[in-house]
Amino acid sequence: MMDTNAEAMPPGMAPTPHITVEMALQPTNESRVITEANEPFRIVHVNDIWCRVCGYDAEEALGKTCKMLQGPGSCRATIAMLRQALLLKRNFAVQLLNYTKGGRPFMNTLQVTPLVDRRGAVTHYLGVVLARFLDDGQVVAPSLQHLAQPRHDRGALSRGLLDEEGVLLPGGGLKHLSRAVRWQQRAE
């Protein structure tokens, strides 16, 4: 059952769905990773699609952090923004450069949703990865092409950080993140 925060929100803001771990573990054609809710945000689950996209076996990823996907071109400012959003326990979306196990670079449009227990406390994070490989410009799997569409309904933070095509806005850092969080907090 999906619960939403339907109180008054600023125009254009969607209610934040409450998703549980059980819901996140349902079969899907999305590339998914689930992490702990607290630093260092260790990986507790990856699905087969995530393994194919990132090149790691589940056994290699479990207990590690998503830092394993970072490399020389990963933007430290974007990673800092990502960490801040995780600490605020909010939905958000960001685009960053990641690397597969074999070192192949890809643009990762990462959409993160807090997973909650029955009381609404955040227990984990769900990360949905849309990878666009930079060497051939193809989306990883044809079944994932529907994810290339903007998905601003994932949460309030994505509206302050991404443009209509899901690209991180210039200066779309903590200033925009803070504004979106204030809007979300007013709605709660």
Short mmCIF file of N, CA and C in Angstrom, two decimals:
data_model
loop_
_atom_site.label_atom_id
_atom_site.label_comp_id
_atom_site.label_asym_id
_atom_site.label_seq_id
_atom_site.Cartn_x
_atom_site.Cartn_y
_atom_site.Cartn_z
N MET A 1 0.84 -1.18 0.00
CA MET A 1 0.00 0.00 0.00
C MET A 1 0.88 1.23 0.00
N MET A 2 0.54 2.20 -0.82
CA MET A 2 1.35 3.39 -0.96
C MET A 2 0.64 4.57 -0.32
N ASP A 3 1.32 5.21 0.61
CA ASP A 3 0.80 6.36 1.33
C ASP A 3 1.48 7.59 0.73
N THR A 4 0.80 8.71 0.70
CA THR A 4 1.42 9.93 0.20
C THR A 4 1.16 11.08 1.14
N ASN A 5 2.05 12.06 1.09
CA ASN A 5 1.87 13.30 1.83
C ASN A 5 1.10 14.23 0.92
N ALA A 6 -0.20 14.32 1.10
CA ALA A 6 -1.04 15.07 0.16
C ALA A 6 -1.41 16.45 0.66
N GLU A 7 -0.73 16.94 1.69
CA GLU A 7 -1.04 18.27 2.17
C GLU A 7 -0.71 19.30 1.11
N ALA A 8 -1.08 20.55 1.36
CA ALA A 8 -0.84 21.63 0.40
C ALA A 8 0.64 21.73 0.06
N MET A 9 0.92 21.79 -1.24
CA MET A 9 2.30 21.89 -1.73
C MET A 9 2.37 23.03 -2.73
N PRO A 10 3.58 23.55 -2.95
CA PRO A 10 3.73 24.58 -3.96
C PRO A 10 3.30 24.04 -5.32
N PRO A 11 2.86 24.92 -6.22
CA PRO A 11 2.47 24.47 -7.56
C PRO A 11 3.61 23.68 -8.21
N GLY A 12 3.25 22.57 -8.87
CA GLY A 12 4.23 21.75 -9.56
C GLY A 12 4.89 20.71 -8.69
N MET A 13 4.65 20.72 -7.40
CA MET A 13 5.27 19.73 -6.51
C MET A 13 4.33 18.54 -6.38
N ALA A 14 4.88 17.35 -6.48
CA ALA A 14 4.08 16.13 -6.34
C ALA A 14 4.20 15.61 -4.92
N PRO A 15 3.19 14.87 -4.44
CA PRO A 15 3.31 14.27 -3.13
C PRO A 15 4.45 13.25 -3.12
N THR A 16 5.07 13.09 -1.97
CA THR A 16 6.16 12.15 -1.82
C THR A 16 5.59 10.78 -1.44
N PRO A 17 5.78 9.77 -2.30
CA PRO A 17 5.26 8.46 -1.95
C PRO A 17 6.08 7.83 -0.83
N HIS A 18 5.43 7.07 0.01
CA HIS A 18 6.11 6.32 1.06
C HIS A 18 6.31 4.91 0.53
N ILE A 19 7.56 4.53 0.29
CA ILE A 19 7.88 3.24 -0.27
C ILE A 19 8.65 2.43 0.76
N THR A 20 8.30 1.16 0.90
CA THR A 20 8.96 0.27 1.85
C THR A 20 10.01 -0.57 1.12
N VAL A 21 10.87 -1.22 1.89
CA VAL A 21 11.86 -2.13 1.33
C VAL A 21 11.16 -3.23 0.54
N GLU A 22 10.07 -3.75 1.09
CA GLU A 22 9.34 -4.83 0.41
C GLU A 22 8.87 -4.37 -0.97
N MET A 23 8.40 -3.15 -1.07
CA MET A 23 7.96 -2.61 -2.37
C MET A 23 9.15 -2.47 -3.32
N ALA A 24 10.27 -2.00 -2.79
CA ALA A 24 11.47 -1.78 -3.62
C ALA A 24 12.05 -3.09 -4.14
N LEU A 25 11.79 -4.18 -3.45
CA LEU A 25 12.33 -5.48 -3.86
C LEU A 25 11.45 -6.21 -4.88
N GLN A 26 10.33 -5.63 -5.24
CA GLN A 26 9.45 -6.25 -6.23
C GLN A 26 10.16 -6.31 -7.59
N PRO A 27 9.85 -7.32 -8.40
CA PRO A 27 10.48 -7.42 -9.73
C PRO A 27 10.23 -6.14 -10.55
N THR A 28 11.26 -5.75 -11.30
CA THR A 28 11.19 -4.52 -12.09
C THR A 28 12.18 -4.62 -13.25
N ASN A 29 12.02 -3.74 -14.22
CA ASN A 29 13.01 -3.67 -15.29
C ASN A 29 13.94 -2.47 -15.09
N GLU A 30 13.93 -1.89 -13.89
CA GLU A 30 14.81 -0.79 -13.54
C GLU A 30 16.10 -1.34 -12.92
N SER A 31 17.18 -0.62 -13.12
CA SER A 31 18.45 -0.94 -12.47
C SER A 31 18.38 -0.36 -11.06
N ARG A 32 18.40 -1.24 -10.04
CA ARG A 32 18.17 -0.79 -8.67
C ARG A 32 19.26 -1.21 -7.71
N VAL A 33 19.55 -0.30 -6.78
CA VAL A 33 20.47 -0.56 -5.68
C VAL A 33 19.77 -0.07 -4.41
N ILE A 34 19.91 -0.83 -3.32
CA ILE A 34 19.36 -0.42 -2.02
C ILE A 34 20.53 -0.31 -1.06
N THR A 35 20.57 0.81 -0.33
CA THR A 35 21.65 1.04 0.63
C THR A 35 21.08 1.25 2.03
N GLU A 36 21.99 1.21 3.00
CA GLU A 36 21.63 1.56 4.37
C GLU A 36 21.20 3.03 4.39
N ALA A 37 20.47 3.41 5.42
CA ALA A 37 19.98 4.79 5.53
C ALA A 37 21.01 5.74 6.13
N ASN A 38 22.06 5.20 6.72
CA ASN A 38 23.05 6.04 7.38
C ASN A 38 24.43 5.83 6.78
N GLU A 39 25.28 6.86 6.97
CA GLU A 39 26.65 6.76 6.46
C GLU A 39 27.32 5.53 7.04
N PRO A 40 28.09 4.84 6.23
CA PRO A 40 28.57 5.20 4.90
C PRO A 40 27.66 4.75 3.76
N PHE A 41 26.41 4.43 4.03
CA PHE A 41 25.43 4.06 3.01
C PHE A 41 25.87 2.79 2.25
N ARG A 42 26.18 1.74 3.01
CA ARG A 42 26.60 0.47 2.40
C ARG A 42 25.48 -0.15 1.60
N ILE A 43 25.85 -0.83 0.53
CA ILE A 43 24.90 -1.52 -0.34
C ILE A 43 24.41 -2.79 0.35
N VAL A 44 23.08 -2.95 0.40
CA VAL A 44 22.49 -4.15 0.99
C VAL A 44 21.77 -5.02 -0.06
N HIS A 45 21.50 -4.44 -1.23
CA HIS A 45 20.85 -5.21 -2.30
C HIS A 45 21.10 -4.53 -3.64
N VAL A 46 21.36 -5.34 -4.65
CA VAL A 46 21.39 -4.88 -6.05
C VAL A 46 20.61 -5.91 -6.86
N ASN A 47 19.92 -5.44 -7.90
CA ASN A 47 19.22 -6.41 -8.74
C ASN A 47 20.10 -6.80 -9.92
N ASP A 48 19.64 -7.80 -10.68
CA ASP A 48 20.42 -8.30 -11.81
C ASP A 48 20.69 -7.22 -12.85
N ILE A 49 19.73 -6.33 -13.06
CA ILE A 49 19.93 -5.27 -14.06
C ILE A 49 21.05 -4.35 -13.61
N TRP A 50 21.08 -4.00 -12.33
CA TRP A 50 22.17 -3.17 -11.80
C TRP A 50 23.51 -3.87 -12.03
N CYS A 51 23.55 -5.16 -11.78
CA CYS A 51 24.80 -5.92 -11.98
C CYS A 51 25.25 -5.86 -13.44
N ARG A 52 24.31 -6.00 -14.37
CA ARG A 52 24.66 -5.93 -15.80
C ARG A 52 25.12 -4.52 -16.18
N VAL A 53 24.47 -3.51 -15.67
CA VAL A 53 24.83 -2.13 -15.99
C VAL A 53 26.22 -1.79 -15.43
N CYS A 54 26.44 -2.11 -14.17
CA CYS A 54 27.66 -1.68 -13.48
C CYS A 54 28.82 -2.66 -13.59
N GLY A 55 28.54 -3.90 -13.97
CA GLY A 55 29.61 -4.87 -14.17
C GLY A 55 30.06 -5.63 -12.93
N TYR A 56 29.39 -5.42 -11.82
CA TYR A 56 29.74 -6.11 -10.57
C TYR A 56 28.75 -7.24 -10.31
N ASP A 57 29.23 -8.32 -9.71
CA ASP A 57 28.34 -9.35 -9.19
C ASP A 57 27.75 -8.81 -7.90
N ALA A 58 26.59 -9.32 -7.51
CA ALA A 58 25.96 -8.88 -6.27
C ALA A 58 26.91 -9.10 -5.09
N GLU A 59 27.61 -10.23 -5.06
CA GLU A 59 28.51 -10.54 -3.95
C GLU A 59 29.64 -9.52 -3.83
N GLU A 60 30.07 -8.96 -4.97
CA GLU A 60 31.12 -7.94 -4.96
C GLU A 60 30.61 -6.61 -4.42
N ALA A 61 29.34 -6.31 -4.65
CA ALA A 61 28.77 -5.02 -4.28
C ALA A 61 28.28 -4.98 -2.84
N LEU A 62 27.73 -6.08 -2.35
CA LEU A 62 27.14 -6.08 -1.01
C LEU A 62 28.19 -5.72 0.05
N GLY A 63 27.81 -4.80 0.92
CA GLY A 63 28.70 -4.35 1.98
C GLY A 63 29.62 -3.22 1.56
N LYS A 64 29.71 -2.94 0.28
CA LYS A 64 30.52 -1.82 -0.23
C LYS A 64 29.61 -0.60 -0.34
N THR A 65 30.18 0.50 -0.79
CA THR A 65 29.38 1.70 -1.04
C THR A 65 29.39 2.00 -2.54
N CYS A 66 28.53 2.88 -2.95
CA CYS A 66 28.47 3.25 -4.36
C CYS A 66 29.69 4.04 -4.80
N LYS A 67 30.58 4.33 -3.87
CA LYS A 67 31.84 4.97 -4.22
C LYS A 67 32.61 4.11 -5.22
N MET A 68 32.32 2.81 -5.23
CA MET A 68 32.97 1.90 -6.17
C MET A 68 32.68 2.29 -7.62
N LEU A 69 31.66 3.09 -7.86
CA LEU A 69 31.31 3.53 -9.22
C LEU A 69 31.96 4.86 -9.59
N GLN A 70 32.62 5.49 -8.64
CA GLN A 70 33.26 6.78 -8.91
C GLN A 70 34.63 6.56 -9.56
N GLY A 71 35.08 7.58 -10.28
CA GLY A 71 36.37 7.52 -10.94
C GLY A 71 36.94 8.90 -11.15
N PRO A 72 37.95 9.00 -12.00
CA PRO A 72 38.66 10.27 -12.17
C PRO A 72 37.79 11.41 -12.68
N GLY A 73 36.73 11.14 -13.42
CA GLY A 73 35.88 12.20 -13.95
C GLY A 73 34.66 12.49 -13.10
N SER A 74 34.48 11.77 -12.00
CA SER A 74 33.32 12.00 -11.14
C SER A 74 33.45 13.35 -10.46
N CYS A 75 32.40 14.15 -10.53
CA CYS A 75 32.41 15.52 -9.99
C CYS A 75 32.27 15.48 -8.47
N ARG A 76 33.27 15.98 -7.79
CA ARG A 76 33.27 15.96 -6.31
C ARG A 76 32.15 16.84 -5.75
N ALA A 77 31.85 17.95 -6.41
CA ALA A 77 30.77 18.82 -5.93
C ALA A 77 29.42 18.12 -6.04
N THR A 78 29.20 17.38 -7.12
CA THR A 78 27.95 16.64 -7.28
C THR A 78 27.85 15.54 -6.24
N ILE A 79 28.97 14.88 -5.96
CA ILE A 79 28.98 13.83 -4.95
C ILE A 79 28.70 14.42 -3.57
N ALA A 80 29.24 15.60 -3.29
CA ALA A 80 28.97 16.26 -2.01
C ALA A 80 27.49 16.62 -1.89
N MET A 81 26.89 17.09 -3.00
CA MET A 81 25.47 17.40 -3.02
C MET A 81 24.64 16.14 -2.77
N LEU A 82 25.04 15.04 -3.39
CA LEU A 82 24.37 13.76 -3.22
C LEU A 82 24.40 13.34 -1.76
N ARG A 83 25.56 13.43 -1.14
CA ARG A 83 25.70 13.08 0.28
C ARG A 83 24.80 13.95 1.15
N GLN A 84 24.77 15.25 0.88
CA GLN A 84 23.94 16.17 1.66
C GLN A 84 22.47 15.79 1.55
N ALA A 85 22.02 15.48 0.34
CA ALA A 85 20.62 15.09 0.15
C ALA A 85 20.31 13.80 0.90
N LEU A 86 21.25 12.85 0.91
CA LEU A 86 21.05 11.61 1.67
C LEU A 86 20.92 11.91 3.17
N LEU A 87 21.76 12.79 3.66
CA LEU A 87 21.70 13.13 5.08
C LEU A 87 20.38 13.82 5.44
N LEU A 88 19.78 14.52 4.47
CA LEU A 88 18.49 15.18 4.70
C LEU A 88 17.31 14.21 4.57
N LYS A 89 17.59 12.99 4.11
CA LYS A 89 16.59 11.92 4.00
C LYS A 89 15.39 12.31 3.13
N ARG A 90 15.71 12.84 1.94
CA ARG A 90 14.67 13.29 1.01
C ARG A 90 14.82 12.60 -0.34
N ASN A 91 13.74 12.59 -1.11
CA ASN A 91 13.80 12.16 -2.50
C ASN A 91 14.64 13.16 -3.27
N PHE A 92 15.38 12.69 -4.25
CA PHE A 92 16.12 13.60 -5.11
C PHE A 92 16.58 12.86 -6.35
N ALA A 93 17.03 13.63 -7.33
CA ALA A 93 17.59 13.07 -8.55
C ALA A 93 18.80 13.90 -8.92
N VAL A 94 19.78 13.24 -9.49
CA VAL A 94 21.02 13.90 -9.87
C VAL A 94 21.63 13.16 -11.05
N GLN A 95 22.43 13.86 -11.81
CA GLN A 95 23.14 13.22 -12.91
C GLN A 95 24.63 13.33 -12.61
N LEU A 96 25.34 12.20 -12.68
CA LEU A 96 26.75 12.20 -12.40
C LEU A 96 27.48 11.18 -13.26
N LEU A 97 28.78 11.39 -13.41
CA LEU A 97 29.61 10.48 -14.18
C LEU A 97 30.04 9.33 -13.28
N ASN A 98 29.75 8.12 -13.69
CA ASN A 98 30.18 6.92 -12.97
C ASN A 98 30.94 6.02 -13.93
N TYR A 99 31.49 4.94 -13.39
CA TYR A 99 32.28 3.99 -14.15
C TYR A 99 31.88 2.57 -13.79
N THR A 100 31.87 1.70 -14.78
CA THR A 100 31.61 0.29 -14.52
C THR A 100 32.85 -0.33 -13.88
N LYS A 101 32.73 -1.57 -13.46
CA LYS A 101 33.85 -2.31 -12.90
C LYS A 101 35.03 -2.33 -13.88
N GLY A 102 34.72 -2.44 -15.16
CA GLY A 102 35.75 -2.46 -16.19
C GLY A 102 36.29 -1.09 -16.57
N GLY A 103 35.79 -0.02 -15.93
CA GLY A 103 36.28 1.33 -16.19
C GLY A 103 35.55 2.07 -17.29
N ARG A 104 34.47 1.52 -17.79
CA ARG A 104 33.70 2.16 -18.86
C ARG A 104 32.87 3.30 -18.26
N PRO A 105 33.04 4.54 -18.75
CA PRO A 105 32.30 5.68 -18.18
C PRO A 105 30.84 5.70 -18.65
N PHE A 106 29.96 6.13 -17.76
CA PHE A 106 28.56 6.34 -18.13
C PHE A 106 27.98 7.48 -17.33
N MET A 107 27.04 8.20 -17.98
CA MET A 107 26.29 9.22 -17.26
C MET A 107 25.17 8.51 -16.52
N ASN A 108 25.13 8.72 -15.25
CA ASN A 108 24.16 8.06 -14.39
C ASN A 108 23.11 9.09 -13.97
N THR A 109 21.90 8.93 -14.46
CA THR A 109 20.80 9.73 -13.95
C THR A 109 20.25 8.92 -12.78
N LEU A 110 20.63 9.32 -11.59
CA LEU A 110 20.33 8.59 -10.37
C LEU A 110 19.15 9.23 -9.67
N GLN A 111 18.15 8.42 -9.40
CA GLN A 111 16.97 8.89 -8.67
C GLN A 111 16.91 8.11 -7.37
N VAL A 112 16.93 8.83 -6.27
CA VAL A 112 17.00 8.22 -4.95
C VAL A 112 15.71 8.50 -4.18
N THR A 113 15.20 7.44 -3.56
CA THR A 113 13.98 7.53 -2.77
C THR A 113 14.23 6.90 -1.41
N PRO A 114 13.94 7.60 -0.30
CA PRO A 114 14.05 6.96 1.01
C PRO A 114 13.01 5.84 1.13
N LEU A 115 13.41 4.74 1.71
CA LEU A 115 12.49 3.64 2.00
C LEU A 115 12.15 3.72 3.48
N VAL A 116 10.89 3.51 3.81
CA VAL A 116 10.43 3.73 5.17
C VAL A 116 9.81 2.49 5.78
N ASP A 117 9.76 2.47 7.10
CA ASP A 117 9.05 1.39 7.80
C ASP A 117 7.60 1.81 8.02
N ARG A 118 6.86 1.03 8.76
CA ARG A 118 5.43 1.31 8.97
C ARG A 118 5.18 2.63 9.68
N ARG A 119 6.15 3.07 10.47
CA ARG A 119 6.00 4.35 11.20
C ARG A 119 6.42 5.54 10.35
N GLY A 120 6.99 5.27 9.16
CA GLY A 120 7.45 6.35 8.30
C GLY A 120 8.90 6.72 8.51
N ALA A 121 9.62 5.98 9.36
CA ALA A 121 11.04 6.25 9.58
C ALA A 121 11.86 5.69 8.41
N VAL A 122 12.84 6.45 7.95
CA VAL A 122 13.69 6.01 6.84
C VAL A 122 14.58 4.87 7.32
N THR A 123 14.53 3.75 6.58
CA THR A 123 15.33 2.57 6.93
C THR A 123 16.43 2.30 5.90
N HIS A 124 16.21 2.69 4.66
CA HIS A 124 17.14 2.44 3.57
C HIS A 124 16.90 3.48 2.48
N TYR A 125 17.75 3.44 1.44
CA TYR A 125 17.54 4.23 0.23
C TYR A 125 17.46 3.32 -0.97
N LEU A 126 16.58 3.67 -1.89
CA LEU A 126 16.48 3.00 -3.18
C LEU A 126 17.09 3.93 -4.22
N GLY A 127 18.07 3.44 -4.95
CA GLY A 127 18.65 4.20 -6.06
C GLY A 127 18.26 3.53 -7.37
N VAL A 128 17.68 4.30 -8.27
CA VAL A 128 17.34 3.82 -9.61
C VAL A 128 18.33 4.48 -10.57
N VAL A 129 19.04 3.64 -11.31
CA VAL A 129 20.11 4.08 -12.19
C VAL A 129 19.64 4.02 -13.64
N LEU A 130 19.78 5.13 -14.34
CA LEU A 130 19.61 5.14 -15.80
C LEU A 130 20.98 5.50 -16.35
N ALA A 131 21.60 4.54 -17.03
CA ALA A 131 22.97 4.72 -17.52
C ALA A 131 22.97 5.00 -19.01
N ARG A 132 23.68 6.05 -19.38
CA ARG A 132 23.93 6.34 -20.79
C ARG A 132 25.44 6.27 -20.97
N PHE A 133 25.87 5.22 -21.68
CA PHE A 133 27.30 5.03 -21.89
C PHE A 133 27.84 6.09 -22.84
N LEU A 134 28.99 6.63 -22.50
CA LEU A 134 29.54 7.76 -23.23
C LEU A 134 30.27 7.35 -24.51
N ASP A 135 30.62 6.06 -24.62
CA ASP A 135 31.37 5.65 -25.79
C ASP A 135 30.49 5.32 -26.98
N ASP A 136 29.21 5.03 -26.76
CA ASP A 136 28.34 4.75 -27.90
C ASP A 136 26.99 5.44 -27.82
N GLY A 137 26.72 6.15 -26.71
CA GLY A 137 25.49 6.93 -26.58
C GLY A 137 24.23 6.11 -26.46
N GLN A 138 24.34 4.83 -26.19
CA GLN A 138 23.16 3.98 -26.09
C GLN A 138 22.76 3.79 -24.64
N VAL A 139 21.46 3.74 -24.40
CA VAL A 139 20.96 3.39 -23.09
C VAL A 139 21.24 1.90 -22.90
N VAL A 140 21.57 1.51 -21.68
CA VAL A 140 22.04 0.16 -21.41
C VAL A 140 21.15 -0.94 -21.96
N ALA A 141 19.89 -0.93 -21.68
CA ALA A 141 19.01 -1.99 -22.14
C ALA A 141 17.76 -1.36 -22.74
N PRO A 142 17.26 -1.92 -23.85
CA PRO A 142 16.05 -1.36 -24.45
C PRO A 142 14.89 -1.28 -23.47
N SER A 143 14.82 -2.21 -22.53
CA SER A 143 13.72 -2.20 -21.56
C SER A 143 13.79 -1.00 -20.63
N LEU A 144 14.93 -0.31 -20.60
CA LEU A 144 15.08 0.84 -19.72
C LEU A 144 14.81 2.16 -20.42
N GLN A 145 14.52 2.16 -21.72
CA GLN A 145 14.38 3.40 -22.46
C GLN A 145 13.27 4.29 -21.92
N HIS A 146 12.22 3.71 -21.36
CA HIS A 146 11.14 4.53 -20.81
C HIS A 146 11.63 5.39 -19.66
N LEU A 147 12.75 5.00 -19.03
CA LEU A 147 13.28 5.77 -17.92
C LEU A 147 13.98 7.04 -18.37
N ALA A 148 14.26 7.15 -19.67
CA ALA A 148 14.93 8.34 -20.17
C ALA A 148 14.00 9.56 -20.15
N GLN A 149 12.71 9.34 -19.98
CA GLN A 149 11.77 10.45 -19.89
C GLN A 149 11.93 11.14 -18.54
N PRO A 150 11.73 12.44 -18.47
CA PRO A 150 11.83 13.13 -17.18
C PRO A 150 10.90 12.49 -16.16
N ARG A 151 11.39 12.33 -14.93
CA ARG A 151 10.59 11.68 -13.89
C ARG A 151 10.55 12.58 -12.67
N HIS A 152 10.07 13.80 -12.88
CA HIS A 152 10.06 14.77 -11.81
C HIS A 152 9.06 14.43 -10.71
N ASP A 153 8.24 13.41 -10.94
CA ASP A 153 7.30 13.01 -9.90
C ASP A 153 7.97 12.19 -8.82
N ARG A 154 9.25 11.88 -8.94
CA ARG A 154 9.97 11.08 -7.95
C ARG A 154 10.10 11.81 -6.63
N GLY A 155 10.08 13.13 -6.64
CA GLY A 155 10.20 13.83 -5.37
C GLY A 155 10.46 15.30 -5.56
N ALA A 156 10.27 16.03 -4.49
CA ALA A 156 10.38 17.48 -4.55
C ALA A 156 11.78 17.94 -4.89
N LEU A 157 12.80 17.26 -4.44
CA LEU A 157 14.15 17.75 -4.67
C LEU A 157 14.54 17.73 -6.13
N SER A 158 14.01 16.81 -6.89
CA SER A 158 14.38 16.76 -8.30
C SER A 158 13.98 18.04 -9.02
N ARG A 159 12.91 18.69 -8.59
CA ARG A 159 12.46 19.90 -9.26
C ARG A 159 13.44 21.05 -9.10
N GLY A 160 14.14 21.11 -7.99
CA GLY A 160 15.10 22.19 -7.79
C GLY A 160 16.46 21.89 -8.37
N LEU A 161 16.72 20.63 -8.75
CA LEU A 161 18.05 20.25 -9.17
C LEU A 161 18.16 19.93 -10.65
N LEU A 162 17.07 19.53 -11.28
CA LEU A 162 17.12 19.08 -12.67
C LEU A 162 16.25 19.93 -13.56
N ASP A 163 16.67 20.05 -14.83
CA ASP A 163 15.83 20.74 -15.79
C ASP A 163 14.79 19.75 -16.33
N GLU A 164 14.01 20.17 -17.34
CA GLU A 164 12.93 19.33 -17.86
C GLU A 164 13.42 18.05 -18.49
N GLU A 165 14.70 17.99 -18.88
CA GLU A 165 15.24 16.78 -19.50
C GLU A 165 16.02 15.94 -18.51
N GLY A 166 15.95 16.27 -17.23
CA GLY A 166 16.62 15.47 -16.22
C GLY A 166 18.10 15.78 -16.07
N VAL A 167 18.54 16.94 -16.55
CA VAL A 167 19.94 17.31 -16.47
C VAL A 167 20.14 18.25 -15.29
N LEU A 168 21.23 18.04 -14.55
CA LEU A 168 21.53 18.89 -13.41
C LEU A 168 21.66 20.33 -13.86
N LEU A 169 20.93 21.21 -13.21
CA LEU A 169 20.97 22.63 -13.55
C LEU A 169 22.32 23.24 -13.17
N PRO A 170 22.81 24.20 -13.97
CA PRO A 170 24.03 24.91 -13.57
C PRO A 170 23.78 25.56 -12.21
N GLY A 171 24.68 25.40 -11.30
CA GLY A 171 24.49 25.93 -9.96
C GLY A 171 23.39 25.22 -9.21
N GLY A 172 23.00 24.03 -9.67
CA GLY A 172 21.90 23.29 -9.07
C GLY A 172 22.33 22.55 -7.83
N GLY A 173 23.15 23.17 -7.06
CA GLY A 173 23.71 22.51 -5.89
C GLY A 173 22.90 22.75 -4.64
N LEU A 174 23.60 23.02 -3.56
CA LEU A 174 22.96 23.08 -2.25
C LEU A 174 21.96 24.23 -2.13
N LYS A 175 22.17 25.32 -2.86
CA LYS A 175 21.20 26.43 -2.80
C LYS A 175 19.83 25.93 -3.28
N HIS A 176 19.79 25.26 -4.44
CA HIS A 176 18.54 24.73 -4.96
C HIS A 176 18.02 23.61 -4.07
N LEU A 177 18.92 22.79 -3.56
CA LEU A 177 18.54 21.69 -2.69
C LEU A 177 17.88 22.25 -1.44
N SER A 178 18.48 23.27 -0.85
CA SER A 178 17.91 23.86 0.37
C SER A 178 16.53 24.43 0.10
N ARG A 179 16.35 25.12 -1.04
CA ARG A 179 15.05 25.69 -1.37
C ARG A 179 14.01 24.58 -1.51
N ALA A 180 14.36 23.50 -2.20
CA ALA A 180 13.41 22.41 -2.39
C ALA A 180 13.07 21.74 -1.07
N VAL A 181 14.05 21.61 -0.19
CA VAL A 181 13.80 21.01 1.11
C VAL A 181 12.87 21.89 1.93
N ARG A 182 13.07 23.21 1.88
CA ARG A 182 12.18 24.11 2.62
C ARG A 182 10.75 23.96 2.11
N TRP A 183 10.55 23.85 0.77
CA TRP A 183 9.21 23.66 0.23
C TRP A 183 8.63 22.35 0.72
N GLN A 184 9.42 21.30 0.71
CA GLN A 184 8.94 19.99 1.15
C GLN A 184 8.58 20.03 2.64
N GLN A 185 9.42 20.67 3.45
CA GLN A 185 9.15 20.75 4.89
C GLN A 185 7.87 21.52 5.17
N ARG A 186 7.63 22.59 4.40
CA ARG A 186 6.37 23.33 4.59
C ARG A 186 5.16 22.46 4.27
N ALA A 187 5.33 21.58 3.28
CA ALA A 187 4.24 20.71 2.86
C ALA A 187 3.96 19.63 3.89
N GLU A 188 4.95 19.30 4.69
CA GLU A 188 4.78 18.24 5.69
C GLU A 188 4.20 18.84 6.93
#
